[in-house]
PDB file of C-alpha atoms in Angstrom:
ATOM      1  CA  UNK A  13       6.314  12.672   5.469  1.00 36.00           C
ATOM      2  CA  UNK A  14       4.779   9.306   6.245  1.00 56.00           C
ATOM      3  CA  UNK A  15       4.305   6.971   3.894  1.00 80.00           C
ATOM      4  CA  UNK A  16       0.718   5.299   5.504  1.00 88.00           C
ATOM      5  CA  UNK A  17      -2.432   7.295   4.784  1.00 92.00           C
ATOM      6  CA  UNK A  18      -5.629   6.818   6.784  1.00 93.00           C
ATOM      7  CA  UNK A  19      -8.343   5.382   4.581  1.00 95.00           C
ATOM      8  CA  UNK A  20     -11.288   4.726   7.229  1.00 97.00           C
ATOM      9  CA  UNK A  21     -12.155   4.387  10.573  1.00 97.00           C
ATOM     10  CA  UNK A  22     -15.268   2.618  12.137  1.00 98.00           C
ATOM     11  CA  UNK A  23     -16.382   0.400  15.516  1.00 97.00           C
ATOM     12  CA  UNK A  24     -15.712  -3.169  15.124  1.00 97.00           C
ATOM     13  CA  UNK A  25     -17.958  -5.121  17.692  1.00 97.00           C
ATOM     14  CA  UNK A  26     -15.929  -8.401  18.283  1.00 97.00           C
ATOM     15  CA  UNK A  27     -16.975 -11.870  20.544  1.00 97.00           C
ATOM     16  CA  UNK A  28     -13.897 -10.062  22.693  1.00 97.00           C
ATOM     17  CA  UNK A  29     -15.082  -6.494  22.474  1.00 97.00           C
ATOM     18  CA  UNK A  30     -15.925  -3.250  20.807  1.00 97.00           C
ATOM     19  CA  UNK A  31     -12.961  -1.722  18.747  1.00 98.00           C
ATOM     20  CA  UNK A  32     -12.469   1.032  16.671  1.00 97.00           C
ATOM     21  CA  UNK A  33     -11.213  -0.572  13.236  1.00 98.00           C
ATOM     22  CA  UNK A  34      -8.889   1.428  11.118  1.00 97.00           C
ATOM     23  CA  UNK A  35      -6.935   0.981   7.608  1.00 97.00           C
ATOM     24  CA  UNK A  36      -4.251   2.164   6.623  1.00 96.00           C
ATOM     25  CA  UNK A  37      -2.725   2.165   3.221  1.00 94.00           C
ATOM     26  CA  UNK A  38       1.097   1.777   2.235  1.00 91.00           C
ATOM     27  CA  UNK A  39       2.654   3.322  -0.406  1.00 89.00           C
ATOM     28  CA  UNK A  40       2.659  -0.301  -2.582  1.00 89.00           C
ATOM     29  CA  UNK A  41      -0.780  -0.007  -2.440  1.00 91.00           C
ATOM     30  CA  UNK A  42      -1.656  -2.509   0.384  1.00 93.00           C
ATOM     31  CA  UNK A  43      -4.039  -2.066   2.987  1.00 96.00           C
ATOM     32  CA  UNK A  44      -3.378  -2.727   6.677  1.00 96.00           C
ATOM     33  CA  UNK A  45      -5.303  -2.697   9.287  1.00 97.00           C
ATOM     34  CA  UNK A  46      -5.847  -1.598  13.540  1.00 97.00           C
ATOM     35  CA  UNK A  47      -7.424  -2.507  15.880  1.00 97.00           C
ATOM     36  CA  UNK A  48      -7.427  -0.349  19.076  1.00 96.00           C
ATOM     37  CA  UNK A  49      -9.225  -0.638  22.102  1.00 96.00           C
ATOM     38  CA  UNK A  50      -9.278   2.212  24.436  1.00 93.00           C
ATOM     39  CA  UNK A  51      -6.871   5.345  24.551  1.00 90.00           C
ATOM     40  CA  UNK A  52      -3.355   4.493  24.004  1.00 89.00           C
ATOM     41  CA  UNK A  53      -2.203   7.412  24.178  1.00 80.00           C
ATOM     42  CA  UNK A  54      -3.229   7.996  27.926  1.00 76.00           C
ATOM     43  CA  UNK A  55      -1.801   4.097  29.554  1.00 70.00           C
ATOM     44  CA  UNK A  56       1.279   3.349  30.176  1.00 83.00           C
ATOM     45  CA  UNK A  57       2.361   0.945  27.174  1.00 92.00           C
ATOM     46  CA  UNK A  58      -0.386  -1.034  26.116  1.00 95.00           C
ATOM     47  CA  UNK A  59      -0.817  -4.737  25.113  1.00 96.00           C
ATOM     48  CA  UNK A  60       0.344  -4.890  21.443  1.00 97.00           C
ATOM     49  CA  UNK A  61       0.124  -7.530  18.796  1.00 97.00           C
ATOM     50  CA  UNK A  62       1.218  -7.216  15.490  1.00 97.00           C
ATOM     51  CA  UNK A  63       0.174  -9.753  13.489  1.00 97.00           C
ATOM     52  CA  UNK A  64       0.969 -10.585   9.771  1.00 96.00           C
ATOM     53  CA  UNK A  65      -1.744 -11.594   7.330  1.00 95.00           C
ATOM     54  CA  UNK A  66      -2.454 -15.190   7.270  1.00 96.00           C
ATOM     55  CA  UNK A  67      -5.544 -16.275   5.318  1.00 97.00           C
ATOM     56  CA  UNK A  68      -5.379 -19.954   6.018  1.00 96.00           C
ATOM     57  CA  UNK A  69      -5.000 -19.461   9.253  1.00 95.00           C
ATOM     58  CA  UNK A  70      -6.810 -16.262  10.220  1.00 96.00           C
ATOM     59  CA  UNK A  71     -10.049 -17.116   8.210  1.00 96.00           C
ATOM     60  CA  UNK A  72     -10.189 -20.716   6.909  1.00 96.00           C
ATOM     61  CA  UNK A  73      -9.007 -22.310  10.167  1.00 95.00           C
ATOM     62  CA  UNK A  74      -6.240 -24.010   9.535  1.00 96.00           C
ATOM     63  CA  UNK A  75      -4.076 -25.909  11.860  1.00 96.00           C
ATOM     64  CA  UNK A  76      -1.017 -25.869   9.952  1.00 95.00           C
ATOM     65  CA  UNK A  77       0.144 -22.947  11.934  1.00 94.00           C
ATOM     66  CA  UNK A  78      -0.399 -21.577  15.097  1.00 95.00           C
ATOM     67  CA  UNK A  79      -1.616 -17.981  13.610  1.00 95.00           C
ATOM     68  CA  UNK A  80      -5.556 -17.637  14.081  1.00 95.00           C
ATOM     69  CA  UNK A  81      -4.739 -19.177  17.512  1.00 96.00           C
ATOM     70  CA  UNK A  82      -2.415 -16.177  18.729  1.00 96.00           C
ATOM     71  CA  UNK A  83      -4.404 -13.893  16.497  1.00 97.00           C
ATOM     72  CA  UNK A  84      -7.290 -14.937  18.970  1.00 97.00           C
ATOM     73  CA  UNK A  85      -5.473 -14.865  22.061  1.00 97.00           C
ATOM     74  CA  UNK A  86      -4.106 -11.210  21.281  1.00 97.00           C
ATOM     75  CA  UNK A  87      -7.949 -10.048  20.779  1.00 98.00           C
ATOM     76  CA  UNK A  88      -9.046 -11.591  24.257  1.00 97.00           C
ATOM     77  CA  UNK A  89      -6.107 -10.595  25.823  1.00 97.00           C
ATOM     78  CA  UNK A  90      -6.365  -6.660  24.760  1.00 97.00           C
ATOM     79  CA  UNK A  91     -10.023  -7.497  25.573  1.00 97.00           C
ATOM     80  CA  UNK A  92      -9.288  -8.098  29.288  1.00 96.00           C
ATOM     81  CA  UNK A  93      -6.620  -5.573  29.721  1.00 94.00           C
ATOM     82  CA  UNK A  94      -9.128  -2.895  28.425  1.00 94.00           C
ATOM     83  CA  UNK A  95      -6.696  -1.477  26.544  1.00 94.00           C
ATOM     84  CA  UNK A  96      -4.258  -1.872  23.423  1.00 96.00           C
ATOM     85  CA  UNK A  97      -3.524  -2.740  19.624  1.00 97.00           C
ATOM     86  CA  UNK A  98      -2.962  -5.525  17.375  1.00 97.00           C
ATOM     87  CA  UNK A  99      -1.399  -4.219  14.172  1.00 98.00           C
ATOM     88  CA  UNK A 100      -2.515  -6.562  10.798  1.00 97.00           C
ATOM     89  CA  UNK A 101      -0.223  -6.277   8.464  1.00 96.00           C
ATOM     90  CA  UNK A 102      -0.383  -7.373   4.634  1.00 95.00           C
ATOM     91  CA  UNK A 103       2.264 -10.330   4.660  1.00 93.00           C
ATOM     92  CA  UNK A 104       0.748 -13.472   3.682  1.00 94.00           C
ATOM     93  CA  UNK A 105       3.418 -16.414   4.225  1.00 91.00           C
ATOM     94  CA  UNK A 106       5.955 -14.672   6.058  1.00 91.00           C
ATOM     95  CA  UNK A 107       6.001 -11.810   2.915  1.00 90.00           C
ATOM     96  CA  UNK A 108       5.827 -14.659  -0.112  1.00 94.00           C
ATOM     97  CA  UNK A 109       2.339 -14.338  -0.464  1.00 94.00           C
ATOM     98  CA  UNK A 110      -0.573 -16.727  -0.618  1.00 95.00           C
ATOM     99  CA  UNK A 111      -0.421 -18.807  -3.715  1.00 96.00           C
ATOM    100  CA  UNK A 112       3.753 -19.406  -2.810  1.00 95.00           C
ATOM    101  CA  UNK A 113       2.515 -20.000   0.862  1.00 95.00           C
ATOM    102  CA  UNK A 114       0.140 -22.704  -0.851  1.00 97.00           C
ATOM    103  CA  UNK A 115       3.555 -23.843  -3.278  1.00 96.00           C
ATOM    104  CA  UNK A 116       5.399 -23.974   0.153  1.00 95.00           C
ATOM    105  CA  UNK A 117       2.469 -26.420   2.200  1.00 96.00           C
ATOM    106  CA  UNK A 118       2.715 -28.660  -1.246  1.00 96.00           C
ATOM    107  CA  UNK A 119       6.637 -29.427   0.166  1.00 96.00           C
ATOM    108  CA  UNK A 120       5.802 -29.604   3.489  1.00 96.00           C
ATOM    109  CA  UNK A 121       3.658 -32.513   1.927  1.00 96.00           C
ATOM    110  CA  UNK A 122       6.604 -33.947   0.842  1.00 96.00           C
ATOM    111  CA  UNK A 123       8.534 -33.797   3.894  1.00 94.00           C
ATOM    112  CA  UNK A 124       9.959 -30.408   4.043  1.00 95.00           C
ATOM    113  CA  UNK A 125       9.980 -28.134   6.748  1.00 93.00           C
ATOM    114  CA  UNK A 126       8.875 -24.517   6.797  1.00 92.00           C
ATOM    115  CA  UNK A 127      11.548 -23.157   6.546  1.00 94.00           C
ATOM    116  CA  UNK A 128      13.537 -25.414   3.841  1.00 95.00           C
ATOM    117  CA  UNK A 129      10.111 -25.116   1.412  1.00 95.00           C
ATOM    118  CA  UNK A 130      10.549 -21.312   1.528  1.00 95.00           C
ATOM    119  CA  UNK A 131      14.165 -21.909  -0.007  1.00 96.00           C
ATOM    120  CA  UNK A 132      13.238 -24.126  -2.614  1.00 96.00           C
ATOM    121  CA  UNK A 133      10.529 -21.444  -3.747  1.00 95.00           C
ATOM    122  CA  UNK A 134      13.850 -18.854  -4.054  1.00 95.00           C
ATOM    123  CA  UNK A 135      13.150 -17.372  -0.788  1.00 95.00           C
ATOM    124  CA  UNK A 136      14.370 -16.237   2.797  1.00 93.00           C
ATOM    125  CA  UNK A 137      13.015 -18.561   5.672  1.00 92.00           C
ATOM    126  CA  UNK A 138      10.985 -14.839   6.347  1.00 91.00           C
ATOM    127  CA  UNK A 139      10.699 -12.133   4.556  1.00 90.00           C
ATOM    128  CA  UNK A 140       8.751  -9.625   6.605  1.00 90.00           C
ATOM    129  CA  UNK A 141       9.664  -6.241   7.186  1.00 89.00           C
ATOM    130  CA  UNK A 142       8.453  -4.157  10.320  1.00 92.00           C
ATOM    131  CA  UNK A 143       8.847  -0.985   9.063  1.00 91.00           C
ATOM    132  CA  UNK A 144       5.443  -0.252   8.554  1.00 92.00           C
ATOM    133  CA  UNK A 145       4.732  -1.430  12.059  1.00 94.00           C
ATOM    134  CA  UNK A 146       7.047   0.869  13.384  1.00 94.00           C
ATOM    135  CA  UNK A 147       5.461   3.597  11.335  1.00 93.00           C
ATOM    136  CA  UNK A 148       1.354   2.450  12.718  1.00 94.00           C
ATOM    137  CA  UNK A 149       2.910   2.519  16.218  1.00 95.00           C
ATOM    138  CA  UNK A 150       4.229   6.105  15.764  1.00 92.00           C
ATOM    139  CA  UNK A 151       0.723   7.055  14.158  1.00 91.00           C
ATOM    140  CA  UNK A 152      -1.131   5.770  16.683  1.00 92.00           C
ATOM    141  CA  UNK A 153       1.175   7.846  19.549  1.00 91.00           C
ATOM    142  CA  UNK A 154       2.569   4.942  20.813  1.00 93.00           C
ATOM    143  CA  UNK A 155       6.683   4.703  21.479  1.00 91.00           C
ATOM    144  CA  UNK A 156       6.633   2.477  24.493  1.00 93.00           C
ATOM    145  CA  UNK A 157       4.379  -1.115  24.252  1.00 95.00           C
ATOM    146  CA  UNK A 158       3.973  -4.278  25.938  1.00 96.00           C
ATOM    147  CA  UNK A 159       4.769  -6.412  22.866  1.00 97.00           C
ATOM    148  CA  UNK A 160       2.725 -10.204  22.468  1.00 97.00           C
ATOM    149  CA  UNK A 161       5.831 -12.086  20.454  1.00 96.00           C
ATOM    150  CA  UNK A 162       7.611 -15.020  19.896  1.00 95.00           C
ATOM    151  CA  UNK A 163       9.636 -13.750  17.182  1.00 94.00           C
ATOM    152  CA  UNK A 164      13.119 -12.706  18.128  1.00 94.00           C
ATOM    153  CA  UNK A 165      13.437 -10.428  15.225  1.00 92.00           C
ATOM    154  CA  UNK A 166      10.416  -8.624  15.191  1.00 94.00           C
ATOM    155  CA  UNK A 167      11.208  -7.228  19.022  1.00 95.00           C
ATOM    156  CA  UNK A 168      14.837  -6.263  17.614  1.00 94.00           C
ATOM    157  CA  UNK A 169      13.221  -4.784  14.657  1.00 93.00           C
ATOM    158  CA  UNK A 170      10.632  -2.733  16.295  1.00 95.00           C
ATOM    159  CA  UNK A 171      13.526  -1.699  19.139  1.00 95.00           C
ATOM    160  CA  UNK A 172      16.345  -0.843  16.850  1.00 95.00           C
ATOM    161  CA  UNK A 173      13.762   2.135  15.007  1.00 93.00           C
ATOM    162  CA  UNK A 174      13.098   3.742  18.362  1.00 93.00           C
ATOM    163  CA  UNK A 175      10.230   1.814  19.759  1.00 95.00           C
ATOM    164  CA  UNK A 176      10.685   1.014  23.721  1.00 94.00           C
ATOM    165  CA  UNK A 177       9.381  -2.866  24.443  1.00 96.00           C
ATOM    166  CA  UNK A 178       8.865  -2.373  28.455  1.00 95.00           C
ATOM    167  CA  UNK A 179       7.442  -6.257  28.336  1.00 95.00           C
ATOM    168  CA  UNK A 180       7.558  -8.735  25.919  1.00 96.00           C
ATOM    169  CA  UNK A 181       4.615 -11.048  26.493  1.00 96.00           C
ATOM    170  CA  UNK A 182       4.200 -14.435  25.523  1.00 94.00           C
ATOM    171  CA  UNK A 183       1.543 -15.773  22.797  1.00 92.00           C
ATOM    172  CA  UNK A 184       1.544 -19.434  22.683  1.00 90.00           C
ATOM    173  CA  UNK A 185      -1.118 -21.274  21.575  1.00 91.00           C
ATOM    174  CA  UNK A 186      -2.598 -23.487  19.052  1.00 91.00           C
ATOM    175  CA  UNK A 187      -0.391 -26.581  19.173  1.00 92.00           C
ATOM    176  CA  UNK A 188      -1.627 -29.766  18.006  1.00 94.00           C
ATOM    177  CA  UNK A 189      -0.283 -32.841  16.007  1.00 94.00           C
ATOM    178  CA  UNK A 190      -0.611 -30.579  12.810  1.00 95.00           C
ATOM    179  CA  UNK A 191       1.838 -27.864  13.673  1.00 93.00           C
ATOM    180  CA  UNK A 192       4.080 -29.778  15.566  1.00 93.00           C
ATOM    181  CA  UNK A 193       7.262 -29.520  12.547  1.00 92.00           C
ATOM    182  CA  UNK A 194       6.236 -25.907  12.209  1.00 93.00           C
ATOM    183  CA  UNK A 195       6.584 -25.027  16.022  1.00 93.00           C
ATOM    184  CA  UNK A 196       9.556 -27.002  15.946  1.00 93.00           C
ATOM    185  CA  UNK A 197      11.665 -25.217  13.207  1.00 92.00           C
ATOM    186  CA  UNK A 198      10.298 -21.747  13.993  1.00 92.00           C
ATOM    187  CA  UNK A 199      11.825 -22.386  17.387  1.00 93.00           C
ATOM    188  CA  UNK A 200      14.737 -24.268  16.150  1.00 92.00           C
ATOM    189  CA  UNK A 201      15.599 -22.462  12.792  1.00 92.00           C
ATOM    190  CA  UNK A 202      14.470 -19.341  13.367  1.00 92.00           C
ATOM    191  CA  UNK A 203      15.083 -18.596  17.008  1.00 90.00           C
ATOM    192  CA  UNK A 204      11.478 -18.260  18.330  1.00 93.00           C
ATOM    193  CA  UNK A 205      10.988 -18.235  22.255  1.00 92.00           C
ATOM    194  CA  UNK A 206       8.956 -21.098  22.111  1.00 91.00           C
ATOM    195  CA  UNK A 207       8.345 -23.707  25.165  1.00 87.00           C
ATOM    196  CA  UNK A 208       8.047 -26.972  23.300  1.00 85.00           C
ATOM    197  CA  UNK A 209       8.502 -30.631  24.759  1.00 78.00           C
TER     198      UNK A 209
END
C-alpha cells in the first residue's frame, strides 16, 4: 500500500503552459507536488524533472544557487516537448530545511563552502531521499523517463528502485558571480555533471 495519498488536482496555467497541478501528501505529513503536461502514460518516456523545494531560490529569486533557474528551464522545456513531469518535492536545503539552509548561507558568509557549512550544522553534504520520487513516478504510470539532472545520485537512486532513465538530460543554467563556489563544490564535492570553466 502506498504511502502518498492524492489530496487535489486542478489546471495550472503557467507563462510556459497549461498543466494539471496535483499534491500529494507523504506519510510525515508533507505535501508534494506535480506538474504534468500531457498523457504520460501514452509517450514514450517523457521529459522529467524532479526538483526539491527551494524557497530562496524558487520564489524569492535568489542567486545563491542555480535552483529557480533549472526549475525554469524544466517548465519551458516540458513546455516545448508537449509532454512530461517535474516532480516538487518537500526538501528545503538539500533535506535540512529552511531556517538551517539560512544557518548554512550565514557560513558561506564566512568563507565556507556548501558543502563544509552543512557539516558544521551536524549534517550530510545532502540529505535527500528519492524514495518518494520513485513512488510519484510509479503513481503517475511512469517506469521509463527522460530524466533533467545533474545529480549523480539522484539518477542511481531513481535506477536502483526500478525506474528505467532512457536519457539523462542536461539542466544547466543560472550561473553568475554569485553561485560560482556553489557550482564549483557541487561539481567537485559532490560529483555533479557540471561543465564549468
Amino acid at each position: 500500500m502506498s504511502v502518498l495519498q492524492r489530496i487535489a488536482e486542478a489546471r495550472l496555467p503557467t507563462p510556459f503552459a497549461e498543466f494539471r497541478v496535483q499534491v500529494f501528501g507523504s506519510a510525515d505529513g508533507k505535501e508534494h507536488v506535480v506538474m504534468a503536461l500531457g498523457d504520460l502514460e501514452t509517450g514514450d518516456a517523457p521529459l522529467v524533472r524532479i526538483h526539491s523545494e527551494c524557497l530562496t531560490g524558487d520564489a524569492l529569486f535568489s542567486l545563491r544557487c542555480d535552483c529557480g533557474f533549472q526549475l525554469e528551464a524544466a517548465l519551458a522545456a516540458i513546455a516545448k516537448a508537449g509532454c512530461g513531469a517535474v516532480l516538487y518535492l518537500k526538501q528545503e536545503g538539500r533535506g535540512i530545511g529552511l531556517g538551517n539552509k539560512i544557518r548554512a548561507y550565514a557560513l558561506q558568509d564566512q568563507g565556507s563552502d556548501t558543502v563544509e557549512a552543512n557539516h558544521q550544522l551536524g549534517f550530510p553534504a545532502d540529505a535527500r531521499e528519492y524514495d518518494l520520487a520513485v513512488q510519484l513516478l510509479k503513481e503517475l504510470g511512469l517506469a521509463r523517463i527522460r530524466l533533467m539532472t545533474n545529480n549523480p545520485r539522484k539518477h542511481d537512486a531513481l535506477v536502483r528502485d526500478g525506474i528505467e532513465i532512457v536519457e539523462r538530460v542536461p539542466l544547466q543554467s543560472g550561473r553568475n558571480p554569485h553561485n560560482e563556489a556553489y557550482l564549483r563544490a557541487k561539481a567537485d564535492k559532490l560529483g555533479h555533471w557540471l561543465t564549468l570553466p
